[in-house]
PDB file of C-alpha atoms in Angstrom:
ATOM      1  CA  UNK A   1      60.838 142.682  72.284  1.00  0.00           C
ATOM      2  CA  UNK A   2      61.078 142.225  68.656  1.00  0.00           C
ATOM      3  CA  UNK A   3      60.040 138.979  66.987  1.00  0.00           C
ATOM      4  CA  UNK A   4      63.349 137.316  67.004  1.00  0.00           C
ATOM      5  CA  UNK A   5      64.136 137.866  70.235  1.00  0.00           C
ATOM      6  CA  UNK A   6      60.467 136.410  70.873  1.00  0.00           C
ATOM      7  CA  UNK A   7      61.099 133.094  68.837  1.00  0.00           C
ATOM      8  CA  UNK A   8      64.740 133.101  70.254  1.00  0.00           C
ATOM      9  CA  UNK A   9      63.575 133.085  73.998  1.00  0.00           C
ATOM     10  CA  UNK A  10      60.170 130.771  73.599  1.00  0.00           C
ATOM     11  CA  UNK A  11      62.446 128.036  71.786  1.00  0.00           C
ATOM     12  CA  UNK A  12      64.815 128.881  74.645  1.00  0.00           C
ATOM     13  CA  UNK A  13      62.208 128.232  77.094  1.00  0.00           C
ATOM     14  CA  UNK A  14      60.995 124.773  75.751  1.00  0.00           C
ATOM     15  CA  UNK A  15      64.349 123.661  76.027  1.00  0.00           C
ATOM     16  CA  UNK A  16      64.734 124.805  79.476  1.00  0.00           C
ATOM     17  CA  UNK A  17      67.649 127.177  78.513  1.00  0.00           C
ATOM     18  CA  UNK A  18      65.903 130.271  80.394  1.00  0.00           C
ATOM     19  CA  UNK A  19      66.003 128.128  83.055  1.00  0.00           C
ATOM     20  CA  UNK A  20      69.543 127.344  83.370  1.00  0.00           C
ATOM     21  CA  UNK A  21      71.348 130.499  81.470  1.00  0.00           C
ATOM     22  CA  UNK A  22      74.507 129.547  83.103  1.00  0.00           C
ATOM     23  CA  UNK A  23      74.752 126.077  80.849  1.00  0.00           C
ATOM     24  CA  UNK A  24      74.891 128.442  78.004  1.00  0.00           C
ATOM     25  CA  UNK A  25      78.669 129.051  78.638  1.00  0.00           C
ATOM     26  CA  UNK A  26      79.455 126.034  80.585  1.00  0.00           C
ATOM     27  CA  UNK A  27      81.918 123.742  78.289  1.00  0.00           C
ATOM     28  CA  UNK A  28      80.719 120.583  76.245  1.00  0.00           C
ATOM     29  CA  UNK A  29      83.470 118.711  77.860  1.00  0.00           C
ATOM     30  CA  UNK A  30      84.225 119.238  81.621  1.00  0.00           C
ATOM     31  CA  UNK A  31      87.494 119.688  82.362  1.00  0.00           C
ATOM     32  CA  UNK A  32      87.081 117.151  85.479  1.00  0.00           C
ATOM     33  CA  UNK A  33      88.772 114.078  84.245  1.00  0.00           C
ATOM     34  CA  UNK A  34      87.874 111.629  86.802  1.00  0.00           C
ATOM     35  CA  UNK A  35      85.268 109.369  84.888  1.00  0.00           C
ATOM     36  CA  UNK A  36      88.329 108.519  83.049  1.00  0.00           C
ATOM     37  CA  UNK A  37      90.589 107.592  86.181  1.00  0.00           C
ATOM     38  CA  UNK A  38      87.296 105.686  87.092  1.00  0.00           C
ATOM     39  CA  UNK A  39      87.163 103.846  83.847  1.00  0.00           C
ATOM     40  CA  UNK A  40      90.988 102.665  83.851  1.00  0.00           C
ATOM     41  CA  UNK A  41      90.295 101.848  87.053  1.00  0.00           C
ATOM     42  CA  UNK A  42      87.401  99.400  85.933  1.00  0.00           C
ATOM     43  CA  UNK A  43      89.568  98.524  82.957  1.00  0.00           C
ATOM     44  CA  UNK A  44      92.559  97.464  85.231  1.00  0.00           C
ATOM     45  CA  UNK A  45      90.530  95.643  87.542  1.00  0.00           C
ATOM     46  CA  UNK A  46      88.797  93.695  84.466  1.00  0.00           C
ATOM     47  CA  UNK A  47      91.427  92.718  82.702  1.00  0.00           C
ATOM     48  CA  UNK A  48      94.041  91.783  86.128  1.00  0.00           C
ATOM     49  CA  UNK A  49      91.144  90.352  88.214  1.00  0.00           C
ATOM     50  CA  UNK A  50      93.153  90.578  91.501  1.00  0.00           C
ATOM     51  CA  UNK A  51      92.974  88.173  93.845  1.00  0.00           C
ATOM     52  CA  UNK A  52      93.142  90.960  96.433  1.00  0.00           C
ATOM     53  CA  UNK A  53      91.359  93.816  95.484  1.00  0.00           C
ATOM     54  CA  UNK A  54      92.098  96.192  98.081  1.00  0.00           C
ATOM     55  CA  UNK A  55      95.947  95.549  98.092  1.00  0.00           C
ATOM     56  CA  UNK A  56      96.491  98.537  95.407  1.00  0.00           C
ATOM     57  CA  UNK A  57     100.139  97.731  95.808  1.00  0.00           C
ATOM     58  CA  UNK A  58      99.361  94.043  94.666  1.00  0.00           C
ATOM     59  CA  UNK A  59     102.070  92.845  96.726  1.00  0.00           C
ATOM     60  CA  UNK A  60     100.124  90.804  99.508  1.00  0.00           C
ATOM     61  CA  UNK A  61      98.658  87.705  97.432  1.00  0.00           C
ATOM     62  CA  UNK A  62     102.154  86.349  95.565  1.00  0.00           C
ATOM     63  CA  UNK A  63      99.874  85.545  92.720  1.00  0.00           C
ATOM     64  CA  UNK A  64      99.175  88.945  92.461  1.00  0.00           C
ATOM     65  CA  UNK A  65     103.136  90.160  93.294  1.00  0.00           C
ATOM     66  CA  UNK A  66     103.699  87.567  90.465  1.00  0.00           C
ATOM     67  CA  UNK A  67     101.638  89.277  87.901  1.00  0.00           C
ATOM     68  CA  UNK A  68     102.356  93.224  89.097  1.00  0.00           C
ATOM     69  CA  UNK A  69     106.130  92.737  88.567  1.00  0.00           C
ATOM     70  CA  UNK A  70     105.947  90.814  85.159  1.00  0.00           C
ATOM     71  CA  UNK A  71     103.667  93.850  83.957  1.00  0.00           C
ATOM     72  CA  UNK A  72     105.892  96.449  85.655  1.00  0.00           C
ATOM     73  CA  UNK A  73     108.848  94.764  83.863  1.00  0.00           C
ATOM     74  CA  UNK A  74     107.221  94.452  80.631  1.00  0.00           C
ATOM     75  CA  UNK A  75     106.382  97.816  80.198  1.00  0.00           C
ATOM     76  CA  UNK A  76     110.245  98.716  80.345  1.00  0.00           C
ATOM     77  CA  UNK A  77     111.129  96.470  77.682  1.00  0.00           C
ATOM     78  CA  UNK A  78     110.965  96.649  73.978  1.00  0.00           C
ATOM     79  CA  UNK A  79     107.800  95.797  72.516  1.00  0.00           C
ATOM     80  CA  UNK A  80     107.639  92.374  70.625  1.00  0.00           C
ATOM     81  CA  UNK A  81     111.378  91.920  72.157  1.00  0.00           C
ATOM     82  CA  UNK A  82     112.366  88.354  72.645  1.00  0.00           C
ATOM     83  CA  UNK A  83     111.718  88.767  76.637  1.00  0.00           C
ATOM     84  CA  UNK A  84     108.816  91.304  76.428  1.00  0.00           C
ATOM     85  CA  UNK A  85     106.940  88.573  74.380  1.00  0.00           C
ATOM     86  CA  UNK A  86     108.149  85.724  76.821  1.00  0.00           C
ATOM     87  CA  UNK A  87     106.589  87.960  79.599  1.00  0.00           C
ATOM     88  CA  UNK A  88     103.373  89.450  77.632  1.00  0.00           C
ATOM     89  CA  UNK A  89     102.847  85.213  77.279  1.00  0.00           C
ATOM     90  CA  UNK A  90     103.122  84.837  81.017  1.00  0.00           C
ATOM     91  CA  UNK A  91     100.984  87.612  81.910  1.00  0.00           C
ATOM     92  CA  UNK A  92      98.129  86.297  79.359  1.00  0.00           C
ATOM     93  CA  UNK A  93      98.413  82.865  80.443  1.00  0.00           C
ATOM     94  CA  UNK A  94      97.744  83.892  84.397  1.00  0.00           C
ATOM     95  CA  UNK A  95      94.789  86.704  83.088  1.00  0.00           C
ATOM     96  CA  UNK A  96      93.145  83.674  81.171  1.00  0.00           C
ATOM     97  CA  UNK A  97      93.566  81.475  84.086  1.00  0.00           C
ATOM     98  CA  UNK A  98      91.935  84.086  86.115  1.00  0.00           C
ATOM     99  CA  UNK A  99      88.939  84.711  83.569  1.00  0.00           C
ATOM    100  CA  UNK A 100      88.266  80.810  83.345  1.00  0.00           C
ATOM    101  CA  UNK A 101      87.621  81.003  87.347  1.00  0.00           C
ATOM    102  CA  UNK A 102      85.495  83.768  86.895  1.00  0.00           C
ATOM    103  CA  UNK A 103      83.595  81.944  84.192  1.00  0.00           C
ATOM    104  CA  UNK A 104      83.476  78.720  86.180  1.00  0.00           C
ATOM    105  CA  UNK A 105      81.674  80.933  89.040  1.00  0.00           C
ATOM    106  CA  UNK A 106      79.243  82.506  86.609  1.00  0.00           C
ATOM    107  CA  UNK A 107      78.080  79.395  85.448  1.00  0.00           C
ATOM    108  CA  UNK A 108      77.233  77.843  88.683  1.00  0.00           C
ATOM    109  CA  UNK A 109      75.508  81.137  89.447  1.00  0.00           C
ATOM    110  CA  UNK A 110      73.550  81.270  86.345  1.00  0.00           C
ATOM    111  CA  UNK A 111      72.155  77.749  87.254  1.00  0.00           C
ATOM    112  CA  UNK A 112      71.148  78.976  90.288  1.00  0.00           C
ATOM    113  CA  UNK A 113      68.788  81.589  88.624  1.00  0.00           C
ATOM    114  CA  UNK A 114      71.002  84.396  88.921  1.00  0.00           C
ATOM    115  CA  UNK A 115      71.185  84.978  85.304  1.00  0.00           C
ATOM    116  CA  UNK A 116      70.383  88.869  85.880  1.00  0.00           C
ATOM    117  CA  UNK A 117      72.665  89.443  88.719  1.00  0.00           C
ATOM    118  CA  UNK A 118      75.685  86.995  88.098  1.00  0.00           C
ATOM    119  CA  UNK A 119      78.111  90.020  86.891  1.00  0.00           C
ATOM    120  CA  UNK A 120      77.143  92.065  90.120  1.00  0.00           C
ATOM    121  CA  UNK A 121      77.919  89.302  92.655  1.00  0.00           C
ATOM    122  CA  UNK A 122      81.366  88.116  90.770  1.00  0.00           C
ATOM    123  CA  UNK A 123      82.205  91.912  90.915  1.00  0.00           C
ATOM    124  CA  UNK A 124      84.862  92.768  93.845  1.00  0.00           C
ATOM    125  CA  UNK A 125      86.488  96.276  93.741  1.00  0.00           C
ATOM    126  CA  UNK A 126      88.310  97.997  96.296  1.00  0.00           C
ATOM    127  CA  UNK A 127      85.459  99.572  97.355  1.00  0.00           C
ATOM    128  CA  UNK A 128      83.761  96.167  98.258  1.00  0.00           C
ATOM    129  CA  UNK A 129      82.740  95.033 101.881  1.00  0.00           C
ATOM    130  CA  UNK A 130      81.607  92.583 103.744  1.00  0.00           C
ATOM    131  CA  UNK A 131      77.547  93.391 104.304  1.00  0.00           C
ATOM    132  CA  UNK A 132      77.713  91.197 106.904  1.00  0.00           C
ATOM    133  CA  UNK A 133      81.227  90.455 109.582  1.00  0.00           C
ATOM    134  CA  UNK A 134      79.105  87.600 111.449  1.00  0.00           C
ATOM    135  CA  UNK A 135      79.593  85.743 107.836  1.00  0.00           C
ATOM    136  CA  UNK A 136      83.178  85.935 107.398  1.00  0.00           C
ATOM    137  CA  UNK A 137      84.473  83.273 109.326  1.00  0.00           C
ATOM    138  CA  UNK A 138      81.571  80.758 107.656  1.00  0.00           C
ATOM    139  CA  UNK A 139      82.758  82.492 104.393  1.00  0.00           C
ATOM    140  CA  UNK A 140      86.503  81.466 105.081  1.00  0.00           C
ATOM    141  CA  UNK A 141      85.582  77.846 105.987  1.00  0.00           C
ATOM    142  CA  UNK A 142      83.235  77.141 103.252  1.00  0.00           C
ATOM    143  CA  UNK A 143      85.661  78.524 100.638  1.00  0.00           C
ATOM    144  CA  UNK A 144      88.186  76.441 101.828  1.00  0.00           C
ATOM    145  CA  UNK A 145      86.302  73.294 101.264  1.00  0.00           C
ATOM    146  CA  UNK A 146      85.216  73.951  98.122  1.00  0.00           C
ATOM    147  CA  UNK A 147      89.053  74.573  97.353  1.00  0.00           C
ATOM    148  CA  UNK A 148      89.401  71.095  98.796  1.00  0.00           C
ATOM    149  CA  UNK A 149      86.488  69.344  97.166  1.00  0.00           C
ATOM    150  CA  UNK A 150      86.599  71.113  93.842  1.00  0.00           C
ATOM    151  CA  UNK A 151      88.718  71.948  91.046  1.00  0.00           C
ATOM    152  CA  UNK A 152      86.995  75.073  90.639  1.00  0.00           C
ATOM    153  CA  UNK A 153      90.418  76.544  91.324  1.00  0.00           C
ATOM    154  CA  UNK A 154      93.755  75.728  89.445  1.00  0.00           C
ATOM    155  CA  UNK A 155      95.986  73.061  91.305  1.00  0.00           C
ATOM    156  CA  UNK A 156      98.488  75.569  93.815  1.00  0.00           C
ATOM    157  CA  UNK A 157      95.846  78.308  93.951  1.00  0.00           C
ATOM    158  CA  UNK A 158      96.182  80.610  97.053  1.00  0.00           C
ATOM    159  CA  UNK A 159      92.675  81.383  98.439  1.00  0.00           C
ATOM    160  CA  UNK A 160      91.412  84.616  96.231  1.00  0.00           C
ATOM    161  CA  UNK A 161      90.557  86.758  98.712  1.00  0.00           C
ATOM    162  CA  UNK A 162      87.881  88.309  95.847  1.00  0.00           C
ATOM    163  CA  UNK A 163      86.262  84.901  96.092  1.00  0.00           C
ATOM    164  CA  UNK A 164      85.708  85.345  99.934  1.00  0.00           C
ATOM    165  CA  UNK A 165      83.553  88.115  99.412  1.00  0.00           C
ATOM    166  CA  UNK A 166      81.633  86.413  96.650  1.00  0.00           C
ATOM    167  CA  UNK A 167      81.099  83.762  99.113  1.00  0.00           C
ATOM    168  CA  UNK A 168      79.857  85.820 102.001  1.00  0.00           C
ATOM    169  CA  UNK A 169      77.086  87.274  99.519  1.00  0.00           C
ATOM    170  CA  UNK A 170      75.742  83.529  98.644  1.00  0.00           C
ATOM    171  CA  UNK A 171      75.497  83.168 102.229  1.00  0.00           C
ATOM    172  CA  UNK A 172      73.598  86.438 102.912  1.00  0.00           C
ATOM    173  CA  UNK A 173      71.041  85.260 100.060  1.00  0.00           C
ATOM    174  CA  UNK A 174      71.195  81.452 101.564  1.00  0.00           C
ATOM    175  CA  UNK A 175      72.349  80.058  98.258  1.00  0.00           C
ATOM    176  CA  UNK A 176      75.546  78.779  99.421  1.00  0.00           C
ATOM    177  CA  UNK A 177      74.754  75.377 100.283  1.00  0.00           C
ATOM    178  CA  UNK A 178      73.331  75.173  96.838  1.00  0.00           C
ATOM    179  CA  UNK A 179      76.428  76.812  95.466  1.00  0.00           C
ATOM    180  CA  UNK A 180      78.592  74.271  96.692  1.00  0.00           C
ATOM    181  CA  UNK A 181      76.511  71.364  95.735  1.00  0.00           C
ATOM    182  CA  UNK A 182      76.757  72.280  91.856  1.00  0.00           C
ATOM    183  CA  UNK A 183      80.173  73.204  92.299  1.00  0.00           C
ATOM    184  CA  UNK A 184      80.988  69.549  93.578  1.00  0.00           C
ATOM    185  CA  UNK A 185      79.402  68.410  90.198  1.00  0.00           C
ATOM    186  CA  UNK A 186      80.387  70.247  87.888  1.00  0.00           C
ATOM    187  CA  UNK A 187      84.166  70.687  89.091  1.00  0.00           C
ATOM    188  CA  UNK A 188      84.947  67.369  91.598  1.00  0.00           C
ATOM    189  CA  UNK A 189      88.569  66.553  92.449  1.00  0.00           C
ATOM    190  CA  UNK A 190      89.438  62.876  90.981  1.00  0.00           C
ATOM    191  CA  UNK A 191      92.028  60.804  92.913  1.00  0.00           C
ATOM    192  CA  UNK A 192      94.365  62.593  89.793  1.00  0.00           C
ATOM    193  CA  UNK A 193      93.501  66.177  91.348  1.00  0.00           C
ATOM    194  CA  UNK A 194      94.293  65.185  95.012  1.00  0.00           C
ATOM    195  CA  UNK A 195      98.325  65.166  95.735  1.00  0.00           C
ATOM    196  CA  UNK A 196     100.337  62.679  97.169  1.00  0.00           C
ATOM    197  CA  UNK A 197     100.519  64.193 100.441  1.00  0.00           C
ATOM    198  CA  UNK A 198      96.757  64.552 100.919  1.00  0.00           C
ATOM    199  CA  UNK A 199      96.237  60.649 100.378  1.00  0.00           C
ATOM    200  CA  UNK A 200      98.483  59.794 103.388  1.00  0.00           C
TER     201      UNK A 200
END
């Protein structure tokens, strides 16, 4: 072995080349794409928030029927088009809505001293479950009230089934009760909030 091919294979060594020879010829950039189906899918479920993750149709909540179509419509239009802008206004105006619940539920959270792990319990993908079935049915109930009691949600809000799942985590840590109390204070329902119907 001549000294080049000495320095060549001890600086190969250090680096653990010798090790692996076949890395030498594998590609910088793999030709597997899925990190980037992964990401959209992140990206998609960011920006829509559903209201029922799961539903990859988004046909079962109508909010979420509501906002599928307008985007399915606007992307066959002309951009900046008299309609396409009427729609891309409609669509922003229910993603903002959307983000303002989220925001509302972070805050609460973050006064509860979950500063660090707000963003993980707000986050519902399809992939999400239910740690614990014996909690649904609590989950359901409490949810409701704070519908109810709260204006944490817009005025005509369907239940979000994402927020279901939210709620069965604060019950598996015992912070629900806690939860609710803040939300009651932070977002109460004046005799303004409460319709007609509910007074009589």
């Amino acid at each position: 072995m001549c000294l080049k091919d000495w320095l060549c294979a001890f600086c190969c060594l250090r680096i653990g080349c010798l090790e692996n020879p076949k890395n030498e010829k594998q590609p910088l950039v793999s030709g597997n794409s899925n990190h980037y189906q992964t990401y959209a899918v992140i990206d998609d479920e960011e920006r829509n928030l559903w209201s029922s993750p799961h539903d990859l149709s988004h046909t079962e909540a109508v909010d979420d029927r509501m906002l599928h179509t307008w985007i399915q419509t606007r992307n066959q239009l002309e951009k900046d088009s008299e309609e396409w802008q009427k729609l891309n206004y409609e669509i922003y105006t229910l993603r903002q809505a959307r983000r303002e619940v989220r925001a509302r539920w972070r805050k609460i959270l973050e006064d509860l001293g979950f500063q660090k792990e707000a963003e993980s319990l707000l986050c519902v993908t399809k992939q999400s479950t239910i740690s614990n079935p014996n909690n649904l049915k609590r989950a359901t109930e409490l949810l409701t009230r704070l519908t109810d009691n709260t204006t944490i949600f817009p005025a005509g809000w369907d239940l979000p089934v994402r927020y279901l799942y939210i709620m069965e985590r604060l019950i598996s840590l015992d912070a629900v009760d806690d939860f609710l109390n803040i939300a009651q204070k932070k977002y109460p329902k004046t005799k303004m909030d409460v319709s007609p119907k509910a007074i009589e």
